Amino acid sequence: MSPLFNTDNVIDALRKVLPTERKISLHEPHFNGNEWTYVKECLDTGWVSSVGKYVDEFEFKLAEFTGAQKVVAVVNGTAALHIALKLLGVEQNDEVLLPALTFIATANAVQYCNAIPHFIDSEEKTLGIDPRKLSDYLNEVSLIKDGVCINKITGNRIKAVIAMHTFGHPVDLDPLIDVCQRYKLELIEDAAESLGSFYKKRHTGTFGKIATISFNGNKVITTGGGGAILTNDINLGKMAKHLTTTAKVAHKWEFFHDQIGYNYRLPNINAALGCAQLEQLPSFIEKKRKLALMYRAEFSGMDGISFFTEPEFARSNYWLNALVLDSENAIYRDELLEKTNNLGIMTRPAWTTMHKLPMFQNCPRMDLSTAESLESRLINIPSSSFLGD
């Protein structure tokens, strides 16, 4: 432990930023706009399910905000990832590269396609995929044969890379795109956490051929449950809409489905909530960035621990704020988690890295030393937008 590091100093810094009169959750939704009005309209008119004006409006406004050419609203972010993988042709026994440090939905969606998660390392600068380390790794383990990337060890096709923007902080996309082009890989952005985050002034989720967003109750905006598929390929977007609405061919009365589809439609009542939330999104992000500045000021110069800040090429939404312990202080992570939660300040560790979970232990992986180190040292702290007021 650093000679000046003290867990009580961390708690004092948190108390200076956070209100003290009540228990502080990690991330709460905030309903202060037209939510009641729009949801009540759904109830009054009976348009609560898969048909209604708010789904189209939500998709249009989300496309307008992100700059994506086509948006398809779905039931949750995991369903969005599943469809994204299928649309890019991920098949049984294909390998999909994804960070070991991610939420389990990223890996689960790969398994839904009967494909194989192939875990790769992260970098401390972004908490996401390390494109340079990935390039060196692929140079060792893969070959390009007839325009296809093949894993020399397993013999499987390596089809795609899923870049997850951790806690809302964008991955360094330019070098990652270069890796994808050189190794003939499709890029999927898992932008579940990064609505309102920008990489070099361009919204995340608009760089790969397809991307996904989540609107779970703890995200920047929420539809209760919910997610979306983003793409700049109009035809791909049309197929996403078709597959997520049971692949039903449009007709006044006939039920004809032309392929295996999925009932992944976002209900109108959830979309109504989303429309009201989208109207407040700029103010939510402004408040979250103010909260991040307050945290940064309190932890600036503190020995043994640091507040994670956006990379210089990004403007982040700071979805979940994070503290990172110095390596020698990792043993105090659980003590901090225990103390803060006992005081009513909800904190949590990072996700268990995917390769340590029983169902993924035998999946291929590169050296994951940075991801494992980050897992042992990260602590998420309260990040609700209203805390920035």
Short mmCIF file of C-alpha atoms in Angstrom, two decimals:
data_model
loop_
_atom_site.label_atom_id
_atom_site.label_comp_id
_atom_site.label_asym_id
_atom_site.label_seq_id
_atom_site.Cartn_x
_atom_site.Cartn_y
_atom_site.Cartn_z
CA MET A 1 0.00 0.00 0.00
CA SER A 2 1.19 3.49 -0.74
CA PRO A 3 2.30 5.08 2.55
CA LEU A 4 -0.22 7.91 2.19
CA PHE A 5 -3.20 5.84 0.98
CA ASN A 6 -6.14 5.61 3.36
CA THR A 7 -9.61 4.25 2.56
CA ASP A 8 -11.13 6.88 4.87
CA ASN A 9 -9.79 9.62 2.58
CA VAL A 10 -11.70 8.06 -0.32
CA ILE A 11 -14.92 8.03 1.71
CA ASP A 12 -14.41 11.65 2.78
CA ALA A 13 -14.00 12.67 -0.87
CA LEU A 14 -17.22 10.86 -1.84
CA ARG A 15 -19.12 12.54 0.99
CA LYS A 16 -18.02 15.97 -0.20
CA VAL A 17 -19.63 15.34 -3.59
CA LEU A 18 -22.72 13.33 -2.63
CA PRO A 19 -25.80 14.28 -0.59
CA THR A 20 -25.79 12.84 2.91
CA GLU A 21 -29.48 12.75 3.82
CA ARG A 22 -30.33 9.47 2.11
CA LYS A 23 -28.97 6.26 0.65
CA ILE A 24 -27.27 6.90 -2.69
CA SER A 25 -27.86 4.37 -5.46
CA LEU A 26 -25.33 3.63 -8.17
CA HIS A 27 -27.49 4.94 -11.02
CA GLU A 28 -31.17 5.86 -10.82
CA PRO A 29 -33.51 6.87 -13.64
CA HIS A 30 -34.82 10.43 -13.49
CA PHE A 31 -38.34 11.27 -14.66
CA ASN A 32 -38.87 15.00 -14.83
CA GLY A 33 -40.36 15.61 -18.27
CA ASN A 34 -43.25 14.33 -20.34
CA GLU A 35 -43.08 10.72 -19.17
CA TRP A 36 -46.47 10.74 -17.44
CA THR A 37 -48.15 12.51 -20.36
CA TYR A 38 -46.85 10.20 -23.08
CA VAL A 39 -47.38 6.97 -21.14
CA LYS A 40 -50.89 8.08 -20.14
CA GLU A 41 -51.71 8.69 -23.79
CA CYS A 42 -50.78 5.06 -24.52
CA LEU A 43 -53.05 3.89 -21.72
CA ASP A 44 -55.91 6.17 -22.73
CA THR A 45 -55.79 5.13 -26.40
CA GLY A 46 -54.97 1.46 -25.78
CA TRP A 47 -51.84 1.58 -27.94
CA VAL A 48 -49.54 -0.10 -25.42
CA SER A 49 -48.06 -3.00 -27.39
CA SER A 50 -46.09 -3.36 -30.61
CA VAL A 51 -48.11 -0.89 -32.69
CA GLY A 52 -48.30 2.86 -32.07
CA LYS A 53 -46.74 6.17 -33.01
CA TYR A 54 -44.11 6.31 -30.29
CA VAL A 55 -41.96 3.48 -31.66
CA ASP A 56 -41.48 5.31 -34.97
CA GLU A 57 -40.94 8.62 -33.19
CA PHE A 58 -38.39 7.12 -30.83
CA GLU A 59 -36.45 5.58 -33.70
CA PHE A 60 -36.51 8.83 -35.68
CA LYS A 61 -35.36 11.00 -32.76
CA LEU A 62 -32.62 8.55 -31.83
CA ALA A 63 -31.33 8.54 -35.40
CA GLU A 64 -31.42 12.33 -35.40
CA PHE A 65 -29.42 12.53 -32.16
CA THR A 66 -26.76 9.94 -33.03
CA GLY A 67 -26.44 10.65 -36.74
CA ALA A 68 -27.18 7.02 -37.66
CA GLN A 69 -29.05 6.55 -40.93
CA LYS A 70 -31.35 3.87 -39.55
CA VAL A 71 -32.42 2.94 -36.01
CA VAL A 72 -34.51 -0.08 -35.02
CA ALA A 73 -35.89 -0.16 -31.47
CA VAL A 74 -35.95 -3.58 -29.80
CA VAL A 75 -36.83 -5.14 -26.47
CA ASN A 76 -33.34 -4.91 -24.90
CA GLY A 77 -29.67 -4.44 -25.69
CA THR A 78 -28.89 -8.15 -25.67
CA ALA A 79 -31.52 -8.81 -28.35
CA ALA A 80 -29.99 -5.97 -30.36
CA LEU A 81 -26.56 -7.64 -30.17
CA HIS A 82 -28.00 -11.00 -31.17
CA ILE A 83 -29.59 -9.55 -34.30
CA ALA A 84 -26.49 -7.48 -35.11
CA LEU A 85 -24.37 -10.63 -35.14
CA LYS A 86 -26.84 -12.50 -37.31
CA LEU A 87 -27.10 -9.63 -39.79
CA LEU A 88 -23.32 -9.67 -40.24
CA GLY A 89 -23.33 -13.38 -41.01
CA VAL A 90 -21.92 -14.79 -37.77
CA GLU A 91 -22.52 -18.54 -37.92
CA GLN A 92 -21.96 -21.68 -35.88
CA ASN A 93 -18.30 -22.13 -34.82
CA ASP A 94 -17.29 -18.68 -36.02
CA GLU A 95 -15.11 -16.84 -33.51
CA VAL A 96 -16.04 -13.33 -32.43
CA LEU A 97 -13.42 -11.16 -30.73
CA LEU A 98 -14.68 -9.27 -27.68
CA PRO A 99 -13.20 -7.79 -24.52
CA ALA A 100 -12.88 -10.07 -21.50
CA LEU A 101 -13.79 -7.01 -19.41
CA THR A 102 -17.43 -6.54 -20.39
CA PHE A 103 -20.97 -7.23 -19.23
CA ILE A 104 -22.03 -10.81 -19.87
CA ALA A 105 -24.61 -9.85 -22.51
CA THR A 106 -21.79 -9.26 -25.02
CA ALA A 107 -20.58 -12.86 -24.72
CA ASN A 108 -24.07 -14.34 -24.37
CA ALA A 109 -25.18 -12.84 -27.68
CA VAL A 110 -22.28 -14.59 -29.43
CA GLN A 111 -23.34 -17.91 -27.91
CA TYR A 112 -26.93 -17.35 -29.08
CA CYS A 113 -25.53 -17.64 -32.63
CA ASN A 114 -23.73 -20.88 -31.68
CA ALA A 115 -20.53 -18.96 -32.27
CA ILE A 116 -17.46 -18.82 -30.02
CA PRO A 117 -16.45 -15.85 -27.86
CA HIS A 118 -12.73 -15.13 -28.27
CA PHE A 119 -11.56 -12.88 -25.46
CA ILE A 120 -9.14 -10.01 -25.95
CA ASP A 121 -7.40 -7.55 -23.67
CA SER A 122 -8.21 -3.96 -22.72
CA GLU A 123 -6.10 -0.86 -22.33
CA GLU A 124 -6.02 1.40 -19.28
CA LYS A 125 -6.46 4.56 -21.35
CA THR A 126 -10.01 3.68 -22.45
CA LEU A 127 -10.93 0.57 -20.38
CA GLY A 128 -11.90 -0.93 -23.75
CA ILE A 129 -10.22 -2.99 -26.47
CA ASP A 130 -6.49 -2.41 -26.93
CA PRO A 131 -6.24 -2.21 -30.75
CA ARG A 132 -2.45 -2.31 -30.87
CA LYS A 133 -2.17 -5.38 -28.68
CA LEU A 134 -4.95 -6.99 -30.71
CA SER A 135 -3.05 -6.31 -33.94
CA ASP A 136 0.09 -7.99 -32.60
CA TYR A 137 -1.98 -10.95 -31.39
CA LEU A 138 -3.77 -11.47 -34.70
CA ASN A 139 -0.44 -11.30 -36.49
CA GLU A 140 0.63 -14.34 -34.45
CA VAL A 141 -2.51 -16.48 -34.39
CA SER A 142 -4.33 -15.79 -37.65
CA LEU A 143 -3.92 -15.94 -41.40
CA ILE A 144 -5.93 -14.53 -44.27
CA LYS A 145 -7.14 -17.21 -46.68
CA ASP A 146 -9.37 -16.33 -49.62
CA GLY A 147 -10.27 -13.03 -47.95
CA VAL A 148 -11.24 -14.71 -44.67
CA CYS A 149 -9.48 -14.45 -41.30
CA ILE A 150 -8.68 -17.93 -39.96
CA ASN A 151 -7.50 -18.84 -36.46
CA LYS A 152 -4.37 -20.94 -37.13
CA ILE A 153 -4.79 -22.76 -33.80
CA THR A 154 -8.48 -23.73 -33.98
CA GLY A 155 -9.06 -23.61 -37.73
CA ASN A 156 -12.20 -21.53 -37.18
CA ARG A 157 -13.17 -18.40 -39.06
CA ILE A 158 -12.69 -15.20 -37.03
CA LYS A 159 -15.64 -13.19 -38.25
CA ALA A 160 -16.09 -10.03 -36.18
CA VAL A 161 -14.94 -7.76 -33.38
CA ILE A 162 -17.32 -6.34 -30.77
CA ALA A 163 -16.01 -3.07 -29.36
CA MET A 164 -17.72 -2.28 -26.05
CA HIS A 165 -17.49 1.35 -24.89
CA THR A 166 -16.86 0.73 -21.21
CA PHE A 167 -18.87 2.88 -18.78
CA GLY A 168 -19.58 5.21 -21.70
CA HIS A 169 -15.94 5.93 -22.60
CA PRO A 170 -15.23 5.40 -26.32
CA VAL A 171 -12.74 2.82 -27.51
CA ASP A 172 -9.89 4.20 -29.63
CA LEU A 173 -11.73 3.45 -32.86
CA ASP A 174 -9.40 4.61 -35.65
CA PRO A 175 -6.65 2.04 -35.00
CA LEU A 176 -9.28 -0.62 -34.29
CA ILE A 177 -10.96 0.05 -37.65
CA ASP A 178 -7.54 -0.31 -39.27
CA VAL A 179 -7.09 -3.72 -37.60
CA CYS A 180 -10.54 -4.81 -38.82
CA GLN A 181 -9.74 -3.78 -42.39
CA ARG A 182 -6.38 -5.56 -42.42
CA TYR A 183 -7.77 -8.78 -40.98
CA LYS A 184 -11.11 -8.76 -42.87
CA LEU A 185 -13.20 -8.46 -39.69
CA GLU A 186 -16.64 -6.91 -39.25
CA LEU A 187 -16.87 -4.25 -36.53
CA ILE A 188 -19.83 -4.19 -34.18
CA GLU A 189 -20.01 -1.41 -31.59
CA ASP A 190 -21.57 -2.42 -28.29
CA ALA A 191 -22.62 1.12 -27.42
CA ALA A 192 -25.01 -0.06 -24.69
CA GLU A 193 -23.49 2.40 -22.23
CA SER A 194 -22.37 5.22 -24.51
CA LEU A 195 -25.46 7.11 -25.67
CA GLY A 196 -24.30 10.71 -25.77
CA SER A 197 -20.58 9.85 -26.06
CA PHE A 198 -18.48 11.02 -29.00
CA TYR A 199 -15.25 9.82 -30.58
CA LYS A 200 -13.51 12.69 -32.35
CA LYS A 201 -16.80 14.63 -32.48
CA ARG A 202 -18.75 11.75 -34.02
CA HIS A 203 -21.29 9.79 -31.99
CA THR A 204 -20.36 6.28 -30.92
CA GLY A 205 -22.33 3.57 -32.66
CA THR A 206 -21.85 5.08 -36.12
CA PHE A 207 -18.38 3.73 -36.99
CA GLY A 208 -18.94 0.00 -37.47
CA LYS A 209 -21.35 -1.52 -39.95
CA ILE A 210 -23.80 -1.98 -37.09
CA ALA A 211 -24.09 -1.01 -33.42
CA THR A 212 -26.33 -1.53 -30.42
CA ILE A 213 -27.58 0.56 -27.50
CA SER A 214 -29.32 -0.36 -24.23
CA PHE A 215 -32.12 1.53 -22.45
CA ASN A 216 -32.19 -0.57 -19.29
CA GLY A 217 -33.36 1.18 -16.12
CA ASN A 218 -29.81 2.08 -15.13
CA LYS A 219 -28.72 3.62 -18.45
CA VAL A 220 -28.38 7.31 -19.37
CA ILE A 221 -31.99 7.26 -20.57
CA THR A 222 -34.42 4.41 -20.04
CA THR A 223 -37.43 2.83 -21.64
CA GLY A 224 -37.77 0.44 -18.70
CA GLY A 225 -36.30 -2.35 -20.76
CA GLY A 226 -35.28 -1.68 -24.31
CA GLY A 227 -32.49 -1.40 -26.81
CA ALA A 228 -31.75 -0.31 -30.35
CA ILE A 229 -29.83 -1.32 -33.45
CA LEU A 230 -27.99 1.48 -35.30
CA THR A 231 -26.63 1.30 -38.83
CA ASN A 232 -25.73 3.53 -41.76
CA ASP A 233 -26.67 0.73 -44.18
CA ILE A 234 -30.35 1.28 -45.03
CA ASN A 235 -30.83 -2.25 -46.37
CA LEU A 236 -29.26 -3.72 -43.26
CA GLY A 237 -31.59 -1.56 -41.18
CA LYS A 238 -34.63 -2.78 -43.08
CA MET A 239 -33.60 -6.38 -42.50
CA ALA A 240 -33.07 -5.63 -38.79
CA LYS A 241 -36.64 -4.34 -38.60
CA HIS A 242 -37.93 -7.40 -40.45
CA LEU A 243 -36.10 -9.94 -38.28
CA THR A 244 -37.06 -8.27 -35.00
CA THR A 245 -40.75 -8.20 -35.92
CA THR A 246 -41.05 -11.99 -36.46
CA ALA A 247 -40.12 -11.71 -40.17
CA LYS A 248 -43.77 -11.10 -41.01
CA VAL A 249 -44.43 -9.96 -44.56
CA ALA A 250 -46.65 -6.87 -44.53
CA HIS A 251 -50.28 -7.62 -45.44
CA LYS A 252 -53.70 -6.33 -44.35
CA TRP A 253 -54.71 -9.62 -42.76
CA GLU A 254 -52.50 -12.51 -43.80
CA PHE A 255 -49.88 -14.00 -41.46
CA PHE A 256 -46.99 -14.99 -43.70
CA HIS A 257 -43.42 -15.14 -42.40
CA ASP A 258 -40.63 -15.62 -44.92
CA GLN A 259 -37.85 -16.74 -42.55
CA ILE A 260 -37.06 -17.45 -38.90
CA GLY A 261 -37.69 -14.16 -37.10
CA TYR A 262 -37.68 -12.94 -33.54
CA ASN A 263 -40.30 -11.24 -31.42
CA TYR A 264 -37.91 -8.52 -30.29
CA ARG A 265 -40.23 -5.53 -30.84
CA LEU A 266 -40.14 -2.63 -28.39
CA PRO A 267 -43.69 -1.98 -27.09
CA ASN A 268 -45.22 1.42 -27.79
CA ILE A 269 -45.61 2.21 -24.07
CA ASN A 270 -41.86 1.72 -23.55
CA ALA A 271 -41.09 3.87 -26.58
CA ALA A 272 -43.33 6.62 -25.15
CA LEU A 273 -41.17 6.65 -22.03
CA GLY A 274 -38.09 6.76 -24.25
CA CYS A 275 -39.34 9.75 -26.23
CA ALA A 276 -39.80 11.74 -23.03
CA GLN A 277 -36.37 10.70 -21.81
CA LEU A 278 -34.70 11.62 -25.11
CA GLU A 279 -36.05 15.15 -24.77
CA GLN A 280 -34.02 15.47 -21.56
CA LEU A 281 -30.89 13.67 -22.76
CA PRO A 282 -28.74 16.79 -23.31
CA SER A 283 -29.44 18.00 -19.76
CA PHE A 284 -28.78 14.52 -18.34
CA ILE A 285 -25.37 14.43 -20.00
CA GLU A 286 -24.53 17.97 -18.92
CA LYS A 287 -25.29 17.08 -15.29
CA LYS A 288 -23.35 13.82 -15.49
CA ARG A 289 -20.32 15.65 -16.82
CA LYS A 290 -20.63 18.19 -14.00
CA LEU A 291 -20.71 15.34 -11.49
CA ALA A 292 -17.59 13.87 -13.09
CA LEU A 293 -15.83 17.22 -12.72
CA MET A 294 -16.69 17.32 -9.02
CA TYR A 295 -15.33 13.82 -8.52
CA ARG A 296 -12.23 14.67 -10.49
CA ALA A 297 -11.55 17.70 -8.33
CA GLU A 298 -11.94 15.77 -5.08
CA PHE A 299 -9.70 12.89 -6.15
CA SER A 300 -7.10 15.03 -7.91
CA GLY A 301 -3.76 14.43 -6.28
CA MET A 302 -5.07 11.78 -3.87
CA ASP A 303 -2.38 9.21 -3.27
CA GLY A 304 -2.95 5.62 -4.35
CA ILE A 305 -6.17 6.04 -6.32
CA SER A 306 -7.43 8.02 -9.31
CA PHE A 307 -10.70 9.06 -10.89
CA PHE A 308 -11.03 7.72 -14.43
CA THR A 309 -11.40 10.48 -17.01
CA GLU A 310 -12.29 10.44 -20.69
CA PRO A 311 -9.50 9.88 -23.25
CA GLU A 312 -8.29 13.03 -24.99
CA PHE A 313 -9.97 12.03 -28.29
CA ALA A 314 -13.39 11.54 -26.69
CA ARG A 315 -16.28 13.35 -25.09
CA SER A 316 -17.86 10.83 -22.74
CA ASN A 317 -21.28 10.67 -21.16
CA TYR A 318 -19.68 9.40 -17.91
CA TRP A 319 -22.44 6.81 -17.59
CA LEU A 320 -20.80 5.11 -14.63
CA ASN A 321 -18.00 6.93 -12.89
CA ALA A 322 -15.05 4.82 -11.86
CA LEU A 323 -12.21 4.94 -9.38
CA VAL A 324 -9.03 3.03 -10.19
CA LEU A 325 -6.77 1.91 -7.38
CA ASP A 326 -3.02 1.82 -7.95
CA SER A 327 -1.80 -1.75 -8.45
CA GLU A 328 -0.27 -2.01 -4.99
CA ASN A 329 -3.57 -0.94 -3.41
CA ALA A 330 -5.80 -3.47 -5.20
CA ILE A 331 -6.05 -5.47 -1.96
CA TYR A 332 -8.11 -2.62 -0.49
CA ARG A 333 -10.83 -2.74 -3.14
CA ASP A 334 -13.15 -4.97 -1.12
CA GLU A 335 -12.58 -2.94 2.04
CA LEU A 336 -13.72 0.17 0.18
CA LEU A 337 -16.74 -1.64 -1.24
CA GLU A 338 -17.70 -2.85 2.23
CA LYS A 339 -17.28 0.53 3.91
CA THR A 340 -19.11 2.57 1.28
CA ASN A 341 -22.08 0.23 0.99
CA ASN A 342 -22.38 0.04 4.79
CA LEU A 343 -22.59 3.85 4.80
CA GLY A 344 -25.40 3.88 2.23
CA ILE A 345 -23.16 4.86 -0.69
CA MET A 346 -23.69 2.17 -3.30
CA THR A 347 -20.52 1.12 -5.07
CA ARG A 348 -19.66 -1.98 -7.06
CA PRO A 349 -16.66 -3.70 -8.62
CA ALA A 350 -16.17 -4.19 -12.33
CA TRP A 351 -17.65 -7.28 -13.93
CA THR A 352 -15.94 -10.61 -13.42
CA THR A 353 -13.85 -11.03 -16.56
CA MET A 354 -15.62 -13.38 -18.97
CA HIS A 355 -12.94 -16.08 -19.15
CA LYS A 356 -13.32 -16.73 -15.41
CA LEU A 357 -17.00 -17.67 -15.74
CA PRO A 358 -17.67 -21.43 -15.91
CA MET A 359 -19.38 -21.42 -19.31
CA PHE A 360 -16.57 -19.45 -20.97
CA GLN A 361 -13.46 -20.94 -19.34
CA ASN A 362 -12.52 -22.99 -22.40
CA CYS A 363 -12.99 -20.22 -24.95
CA PRO A 364 -9.93 -18.96 -26.86
CA ARG A 365 -8.21 -15.93 -25.41
CA MET A 366 -5.10 -13.82 -25.68
CA ASP A 367 -3.03 -12.55 -22.77
CA LEU A 368 -5.54 -10.70 -20.57
CA SER A 369 -3.20 -9.19 -18.00
CA THR A 370 -4.53 -5.63 -18.31
CA ALA A 371 -8.18 -6.69 -18.13
CA GLU A 372 -7.44 -8.84 -15.08
CA SER A 373 -5.58 -6.00 -13.42
CA LEU A 374 -8.38 -3.52 -14.11
CA GLU A 375 -10.97 -5.96 -12.77
CA SER A 376 -9.11 -6.14 -9.47
CA ARG A 377 -8.76 -2.35 -9.09
CA LEU A 378 -11.96 -0.75 -10.45
CA ILE A 379 -14.76 0.61 -8.30
CA ASN A 380 -17.89 2.20 -9.76
CA ILE A 381 -19.35 5.06 -7.73
CA PRO A 382 -22.76 6.83 -7.75
CA SER A 383 -23.46 8.38 -11.14
CA SER A 384 -27.14 9.38 -11.37
CA SER A 385 -27.60 12.51 -13.47
CA PHE A 386 -29.43 14.47 -10.77
CA LEU A 387 -26.36 14.23 -8.53
CA GLY A 388 -24.77 16.79 -10.86
CA ASP A 389 -27.28 19.46 -9.87
#
